[in-house]
Amino acid sequence: MTIIVTGGAGFIGGNFIHYMLREHPGYRIVCLDSLTYAGNLATLDPVKDHPDFRFCQVDITERGDVYKIFMEEKPDIVVNFAAESHVDRSIEEPTVFLQTNILGTATMMDACRRYGIKRYHQVSTDEVYGDLPLDRLDLFFTEETPIHTSSPYSASKASADLLCLAYARTYGLPVTISRCSNNYGPYHFPEKLIPLMIANALADKKLPVYGTGENVRDWLYVEDHCKAIDLIIHKGRVGEIYNVGGHNEMKNIDIVKLILHHLGKSEDLIEFVPDRRGHDLRYAIDPTKIKTELGWEPETKFEDGIKKTIEWYLNNREWWEEIISGEYKDYYKRMYNAR
Ligand code: NAD
Ligand code: TDX
């Protein structure tokens, strides 16, 4: 079994590669990643010398390069994680989100059509459903919830999902799609809420909370997401969408306070800053379909996962300190100093 994993030098793709090499001895994993600011080869250090692993620095929008890898590797399965993934950056400059998230997806699926594939899996997001109101805790996203996007990021991910369904129907491509809630865990880029707050707290810098901090996200430990994708690519039904989430909704402000508490830091570090434009209020996944059809259950409770995550950031300072020293510094200035 040969699996092409795109975006494997990023947060979830990297965790997925570690997971698959551990859980499926004998599988060949070929990672395609262009190494944008979010891609980090250090994330793949633990597997770089694994005999069943190959890394290729390839941009998924570069058709010729993608086709060459397909000719060489003849993959059975493609799992497409590669994306521009940060909502704030999409608000600042949408174009690259359209290129990678939409055209890159089309290029990967064209390669699958041309060279043949047993399964193409698209890693999507719950953000395609838009948001839910804060005062209707009875509402959840199901796979039937209409697409209703808020940011250029979520619109680009929704466009890619529609293309996947179109390729499935028009060309008979064996596609599956997963729409997961917010992930957290090791190797998470420190521009996203949880790792940003850990890094800032450790440096005694202000913790910038958007708006009032009342927005709700549904957090899932990254390994539980990896397990869900593993199940879907092996046992999921072709043409289907699977929501992935563990019913762990939390307000941003509560997460930030929890992190400060774990690190023994003062809540005085919290700074309320102007809100994100178009800020989604609440995400909440109904995971009934993946539970009943595939027997998926999240294994890591949030209390344990957040402790493990904080420990990981404490023990792997060189991984994230390297990241926040480069391009990130300029981004941080643009995003927060002018706020
Ligand atoms: P990330 O930003 O950490 O990693 C993205 C990776 O894709 C990086 O390694 C980057 O170098 C690579 N990449 C970007 N553009 C590329 C291109 N044109 N060609 C090849 N590689 C390219 O993202 P993440 O948080 O790991 O998210 C992975 C996927 O999961 C995305 O598709 C995202 O939409 C989806 N998702 C993320 C979350 C979350 O909470 N992080 C939740 C649900 C779904
Ligand atoms: O500095 C911050 N302050 C703050 O209050 C940052 C970076 C975020 N926030 C808020 C905005 C959100 O309500 O925290 C919440 C989480 O923000 P992000 O970590 O940027 O994640 P989100 O916008 O929810 O999107 C994430 O989940 C779905 C991923 O980044 C997406 O790739 C995924 O599809």
Coordinates of C-alpha atoms and ligand atoms in Angstrom, one line a residue:
M1 CA 0.0 0.0 0.0
T2 CA 1.4 3.4 -1.0
I3 CA -0.2 6.5 0.3
I4 CA 0.6 10.0 -0.9
V5 CA 0.1 12.5 2.0
T6 CA 0.2 16.1 1.0
G7 CA 0.9 18.8 3.5
G8 CA 2.8 16.3 5.7
A9 CA 5.3 18.9 7.0
G10 CA 2.4 20.8 8.6
F11 CA 0.6 20.2 11.9
I12 CA -2.1 17.5 11.2
G13 CA -0.4 16.0 8.1
G14 CA 2.8 15.5 10.2
N15 CA 1.0 13.8 13.0
F16 CA -0.8 11.7 10.5
I17 CA 2.5 10.5 8.9
H18 CA 3.9 9.6 12.4
Y19 CA 0.6 7.8 13.1
M20 CA 0.4 5.8 9.9
L21 CA 4.0 4.6 10.0
R22 CA 3.5 3.4 13.5
E23 CA 0.1 1.8 13.0
H24 CA 0.6 0.3 9.6
P25 CA 4.1 -1.3 9.3
G26 CA 4.8 -2.0 5.6
Y27 CA 2.8 0.9 4.2
R28 CA 4.8 3.3 2.1
I29 CA 4.2 7.0 2.9
V30 CA 5.2 9.6 0.3
C31 CA 4.9 13.2 1.6
L32 CA 4.4 16.0 -0.9
D33 CA 4.9 19.4 0.7
S34 CA 6.1 22.7 -0.7
L35 CA 7.4 23.9 2.7
T36 CA 5.5 27.2 3.0
Y37 CA 6.0 29.2 6.2
A38 CA 3.7 26.6 7.8
G39 CA 5.7 23.6 6.6
N40 CA 8.6 22.5 8.8
L41 CA 10.9 19.6 8.1
A42 CA 11.7 19.3 11.8
T43 CA 8.2 17.9 12.2
L44 CA 9.2 15.0 10.1
D45 CA 12.6 14.4 11.8
P46 CA 11.4 11.4 13.8
V47 CA 10.5 9.5 10.5
K48 CA 13.0 11.0 8.0
D49 CA 15.2 7.8 8.0
H50 CA 12.3 5.4 8.0
P51 CA 12.7 3.0 5.1
D52 CA 9.1 3.3 4.1
F53 CA 9.0 7.1 4.0
R54 CA 9.9 9.5 1.2
F55 CA 9.7 13.3 1.3
C56 CA 9.3 15.3 -1.9
Q57 CA 9.3 19.1 -1.9
V58 CA 6.5 19.6 -4.3
D59 CA 3.9 22.3 -4.7
I60 CA 0.5 20.6 -5.3
T61 CA -0.5 23.3 -7.8
E62 CA 2.5 22.3 -10.0
R63 CA 0.9 19.8 -12.3
G64 CA 4.1 18.5 -13.9
D65 CA 5.8 17.8 -10.5
V66 CA 2.7 16.1 -9.1
Y67 CA 2.3 13.9 -12.2
K68 CA 6.0 12.9 -12.0
I69 CA 5.5 11.6 -8.4
F70 CA 2.4 9.7 -9.4
M71 CA 4.3 8.0 -12.3
E72 CA 7.1 7.1 -9.9
E73 CA 5.1 6.0 -6.9
K74 CA 1.8 4.6 -8.4
P75 CA -0.1 5.5 -5.1
D76 CA -3.1 3.5 -3.9
I77 CA -4.5 6.3 -1.8
V78 CA -4.0 10.1 -1.6
V79 CA -4.8 12.1 1.5
N80 CA -4.8 15.8 0.8
F81 CA -4.0 17.9 3.9
A82 CA -2.0 20.5 2.0
A83 CA -3.7 23.9 2.4
E84 CA -3.3 27.4 3.5
S85 CA -5.0 27.0 6.9
H86 CA -5.0 30.2 8.9
V87 CA -8.2 32.2 8.8
D88 CA -6.5 35.5 9.8
R89 CA -4.0 35.2 6.9
S90 CA -6.9 34.5 4.5
I91 CA -8.5 37.8 5.6
E92 CA -5.3 39.6 5.0
E93 CA -4.6 38.1 1.5
P94 CA -7.0 35.5 0.0
T95 CA -5.3 34.7 -3.3
V96 CA -2.9 32.0 -2.2
F97 CA -5.8 30.3 -0.4
L98 CA -7.7 30.0 -3.7
Q99 CA -4.6 28.7 -5.5
T100 CA -3.5 26.0 -3.0
N101 CA -6.9 25.1 -1.5
I102 CA -8.9 25.0 -4.8
L103 CA -6.5 24.7 -7.7
G104 CA -4.2 22.4 -5.7
T105 CA -7.1 20.1 -4.9
A106 CA -8.1 20.0 -8.6
T107 CA -4.5 19.2 -9.6
M108 CA -4.2 16.3 -7.1
M109 CA -7.6 14.9 -8.3
D110 CA -6.6 15.2 -12.0
A111 CA -3.4 13.2 -11.2
C112 CA -5.7 10.6 -9.6
R113 CA -7.9 10.5 -12.7
R114 CA -4.9 10.2 -15.0
Y115 CA -3.0 7.5 -13.1
G116 CA -5.8 5.7 -11.3
I117 CA -6.4 5.6 -7.5
K118 CA -8.3 3.4 -5.0
R119 CA -9.2 6.4 -2.8
Y120 CA -8.8 10.1 -2.8
H121 CA -9.4 11.6 0.6
Q122 CA -10.0 15.3 1.1
V123 CA -9.2 16.7 4.5
S124 CA -11.9 19.4 5.0
T125 CA -13.1 21.4 7.9
D126 CA -16.2 22.2 10.0
E127 CA -15.7 25.8 9.0
V128 CA -17.5 25.1 5.6
Y129 CA -20.8 25.0 7.6
G130 CA -20.3 28.6 8.8
D131 CA -21.2 29.2 12.5
L132 CA -23.9 28.4 15.0
P133 CA -25.5 31.0 17.4
L134 CA -24.1 31.1 20.9
D135 CA -27.5 30.8 22.5
R136 CA -28.6 27.6 20.7
L137 CA -26.6 24.9 22.3
D138 CA -29.0 22.3 20.9
L139 CA -27.7 22.9 17.4
F140 CA -24.9 21.0 15.8
F141 CA -23.3 20.6 12.3
T142 CA -24.4 17.4 10.6
E143 CA -23.2 16.3 7.2
E144 CA -26.6 17.7 5.8
T145 CA -26.0 21.2 7.2
P146 CA -25.8 23.6 4.2
I147 CA -22.5 25.1 3.3
H148 CA -22.4 28.7 4.5
T149 CA -18.9 30.1 4.7
S150 CA -17.6 33.2 6.4
S151 CA -13.9 33.7 5.6
P152 CA -11.9 33.4 2.4
Y153 CA -10.3 30.4 4.0
S154 CA -13.6 28.6 4.7
A155 CA -14.9 29.6 1.2
S156 CA -11.8 28.1 -0.4
K157 CA -12.2 24.8 1.6
A158 CA -15.9 24.6 0.7
S159 CA -15.1 25.2 -3.0
A160 CA -12.6 22.3 -2.8
D161 CA -15.3 20.1 -1.3
L162 CA -17.7 20.9 -4.1
L163 CA -15.0 20.1 -6.6
C164 CA -14.4 16.7 -4.9
L165 CA -18.1 15.9 -5.1
A166 CA -18.2 17.0 -8.7
Y167 CA -15.2 14.8 -9.6
A168 CA -16.8 11.8 -7.8
R169 CA -20.1 12.2 -9.8
T170 CA -18.7 13.3 -13.2
Y171 CA -15.6 11.1 -13.4
G172 CA -16.4 8.4 -10.9
L173 CA -13.4 9.3 -8.8
P174 CA -13.5 7.3 -5.5
V175 CA -13.6 10.3 -3.1
T176 CA -14.2 10.7 0.6
I177 CA -14.3 13.9 2.6
S178 CA -13.8 14.5 6.3
R179 CA -14.9 17.7 8.1
C180 CA -13.2 18.0 11.4
S181 CA -13.4 20.5 14.2
N182 CA -10.5 22.4 15.7
N183 CA -7.4 20.2 16.4
Y184 CA -4.8 20.7 19.0
G185 CA -1.6 18.8 20.0
P186 CA 2.1 18.6 19.2
Y187 CA 3.6 20.4 16.1
H188 CA 0.7 23.0 16.0
F189 CA 2.0 26.2 14.4
P190 CA 2.1 29.0 17.0
E191 CA -0.1 31.4 15.0
K192 CA -3.2 29.3 16.1
L193 CA -4.9 29.9 19.4
I194 CA -3.6 27.2 21.7
P195 CA 0.1 27.2 20.7
L196 CA 0.2 31.0 20.4
M197 CA -1.2 31.4 23.9
I198 CA 1.3 28.8 25.3
A199 CA 4.3 30.4 23.6
N200 CA 3.2 34.0 24.6
A201 CA 2.6 32.9 28.2
L202 CA 6.0 31.2 28.5
A203 CA 7.6 34.5 27.2
D204 CA 5.4 36.6 29.6
K205 CA 4.0 38.3 26.5
K206 CA 0.3 39.5 26.3
L207 CA -2.2 36.9 25.2
P208 CA -4.4 38.6 22.5
V209 CA -8.0 37.4 22.9
Y210 CA -10.3 38.5 20.0
G211 CA -13.5 40.4 21.0
T212 CA -14.9 39.2 24.3
G213 CA -13.4 35.7 24.1
E214 CA -17.0 34.2 24.1
N215 CA -16.6 32.5 20.8
V216 CA -16.8 28.7 21.0
R217 CA -14.7 26.1 19.3
D218 CA -15.0 22.3 19.5
W219 CA -11.5 20.9 20.3
L220 CA -10.2 17.5 19.3
Y221 CA -6.8 16.0 20.1
V222 CA -4.9 15.6 16.7
E223 CA -4.3 11.9 17.1
D224 CA -8.1 11.3 17.3
H225 CA -8.4 13.1 13.9
C226 CA -5.6 10.9 12.4
K227 CA -7.4 7.8 13.6
A228 CA -10.7 9.0 12.0
I229 CA -9.0 9.5 8.7
D230 CA -7.3 6.1 8.9
L231 CA -10.7 4.6 9.4
I232 CA -12.4 6.5 6.6
I233 CA -9.7 5.7 4.0
H234 CA -10.0 2.0 4.8
K235 CA -13.6 1.5 5.7
G236 CA -15.5 4.7 4.7
R237 CA -18.0 4.6 1.9
V238 CA -17.0 6.2 -1.4
G239 CA -18.7 9.5 -2.2
E240 CA -19.5 10.2 1.5
I241 CA -18.7 13.0 3.9
Y242 CA -17.9 12.3 7.5
N243 CA -18.0 14.9 10.3
V244 CA -15.3 14.4 13.0
G245 CA -15.5 15.9 16.4
G246 CA -15.6 14.9 20.1
H247 CA -18.3 17.1 21.6
N248 CA -15.7 19.3 23.4
E249 CA -16.9 22.8 23.0
M250 CA -15.1 25.5 24.9
K251 CA -15.1 29.3 25.0
N252 CA -11.8 30.8 23.8
I253 CA -11.4 32.8 27.1
D254 CA -11.7 29.6 29.1
I255 CA -9.0 27.9 27.1
V256 CA -6.7 30.9 27.6
K257 CA -7.3 30.9 31.3
L258 CA -6.7 27.1 31.5
I259 CA -3.4 27.5 29.8
L260 CA -2.3 30.3 32.1
H261 CA -3.4 28.2 35.1
H262 CA -1.4 25.2 33.9
L263 CA 1.7 27.3 33.4
G264 CA 1.3 29.1 36.7
K265 CA 1.0 32.5 35.0
S266 CA -1.2 35.5 35.9
E267 CA -4.5 36.3 34.1
D268 CA -3.2 39.8 33.9
L269 CA -1.4 38.7 30.7
I270 CA -4.8 38.5 28.9
E271 CA -5.4 41.4 26.5
F272 CA -8.7 41.8 24.7
V273 CA -8.0 43.0 21.2
P274 CA -10.3 44.0 18.3
D275 CA -12.3 41.1 16.9
R276 CA -11.5 39.1 13.8
R277 CA -13.6 40.3 10.9
G278 CA -16.5 38.0 10.2
H279 CA -15.6 36.0 13.3
D280 CA -17.5 32.7 13.5
L281 CA -19.4 32.5 16.8
R282 CA -19.6 28.8 17.5
Y283 CA -18.6 25.5 15.9
A284 CA -20.1 22.2 17.2
I285 CA -19.9 18.9 15.4
D286 CA -22.4 16.1 15.5
P287 CA -20.2 13.0 14.9
T288 CA -23.0 10.4 14.9
K289 CA -22.4 9.2 11.4
I290 CA -18.7 8.3 11.8
K291 CA -19.5 6.7 15.2
T292 CA -22.3 4.5 14.0
E293 CA -20.8 3.6 10.6
L294 CA -17.2 3.3 11.4
G295 CA -17.1 2.9 15.2
W296 CA -14.9 6.0 15.7
E297 CA -14.7 7.4 19.2
P298 CA -12.3 10.1 20.4
E299 CA -9.8 8.6 22.9
T300 CA -8.1 11.6 24.5
K301 CA -10.1 13.7 27.0
F302 CA -9.5 17.4 26.8
E303 CA -8.0 17.6 30.3
D304 CA -5.4 15.0 29.3
G305 CA -4.8 16.3 25.8
I306 CA -4.2 19.9 26.9
K307 CA -1.7 18.7 29.6
K308 CA 0.1 16.5 27.1
T309 CA 0.2 19.4 24.6
I310 CA 1.6 21.9 27.1
E311 CA 4.2 19.4 28.2
W312 CA 5.2 18.9 24.6
Y313 CA 5.7 22.7 24.0
L314 CA 7.7 22.8 27.2
N315 CA 9.9 19.9 26.1
N316 CA 10.3 20.9 22.5
R317 CA 11.2 24.6 22.7
E318 CA 13.6 24.5 19.8
W319 CA 10.9 23.3 17.4
W320 CA 8.7 26.4 18.0
E321 CA 11.3 28.9 19.0
E322 CA 12.8 28.4 15.5
I323 CA 9.5 29.0 13.9
I324 CA 8.7 32.2 15.7
S325 CA 12.0 33.8 14.8
G326 CA 11.6 34.1 11.1
E327 CA 8.7 35.2 8.8
Y328 CA 6.4 34.8 11.7
K329 CA 7.9 37.9 13.4
D330 CA 6.7 40.2 10.6
Y331 CA 3.3 38.4 10.5
Y332 CA 2.9 38.9 14.2
K333 CA 3.7 42.6 13.9
R334 CA 1.2 43.1 11.1
M335 CA -1.5 41.1 12.8
Y336 CA -1.2 42.2 16.4
N337 CA 0.8 45.4 16.8
A338 CA -1.6 47.4 14.5
R339 CA -4.7 45.9 16.2
Ligands
NAD1 P1 -0.8 23.7 8.5 O1 -0.9 25.1 8.0 O2 -0.1 23.4 9.8 O3 0.0 22.8 7.4 C1 -0.3 22.9 6.0 C2 0.9 22.2 5.2 O4 0.6 22.3 3.8 C3 2.3 22.9 5.4 O5 3.2 21.9 5.7 C4 2.5 23.6 4.1 O6 3.9 23.7 3.8 C5 1.8 22.7 3.1 N1 1.3 23.4 1.9 C6 0.7 24.6 1.8 N2 0.6 25.0 0.5 C7 1.1 23.9 -0.2 C8 1.2 23.7 -1.6 N3 0.7 24.6 -2.5 N4 1.8 22.6 -2.0 C9 2.2 21.6 -1.1 N5 2.2 21.8 0.2 C10 1.6 23.0 0.7 O7 -2.3 23.1 8.4 P2 -3.0 22.0 9.4 O8 -3.6 22.8 10.5 O9 -2.1 20.9 9.6 O10 -4.2 21.6 8.5 C11 -4.1 20.5 7.6 C12 -5.4 20.4 6.8 O11 -6.5 20.1 7.8 C13 -5.9 21.6 6.1 O12 -6.4 21.2 4.8 C14 -6.9 22.2 6.9 O13 -7.9 22.9 6.2 C15 -7.5 21.0 7.6 N6 -8.1 21.2 8.9 C16 -7.4 21.8 9.9 C17 -7.9 21.9 11.2 C18 -7.1 22.5 12.4 O14 -7.7 22.7 13.5 N7 -5.8 22.8 12.2 C19 -9.2 21.5 11.5 C20 -9.9 20.9 10.4 C21 -9.4 20.8 9.2
TDX2 O1 -4.7 35.4 18.7 C1 -5.8 34.8 18.6 N1 -6.7 35.2 19.5 C2 -8.0 34.7 19.4 O2 -8.9 35.0 20.2 C3 -6.0 33.8 17.7 C4 -5.0 33.3 16.7 C5 -7.3 33.2 17.6 N2 -8.2 33.7 18.5 C6 -9.6 33.0 18.4 C7 -10.2 33.0 17.1 C8 -11.0 31.7 17.1 O3 -12.3 32.0 17.7 O4 -9.4 31.7 18.8 C9 -10.3 30.8 18.1 C10 -9.4 29.8 17.3 O5 -8.7 30.5 16.4 P1 -7.7 29.7 15.4 O6 -6.7 29.0 16.2 O7 -7.1 30.7 14.4 O8 -8.6 28.7 14.7 P2 -10.0 28.8 13.8 O9 -10.1 30.1 13.2 O10 -11.1 28.3 14.7 O11 -9.7 27.7 12.7 C11 -9.1 26.5 13.0 O12 -10.0 25.4 13.0 C12 -10.6 25.0 11.8 C13 -8.0 26.1 12.0 O13 -7.0 27.1 12.0 C14 -8.5 25.8 10.6 O14 -7.5 25.4 9.7 C15 -9.5 24.7 10.7 O15 -10.2 24.5 9.5

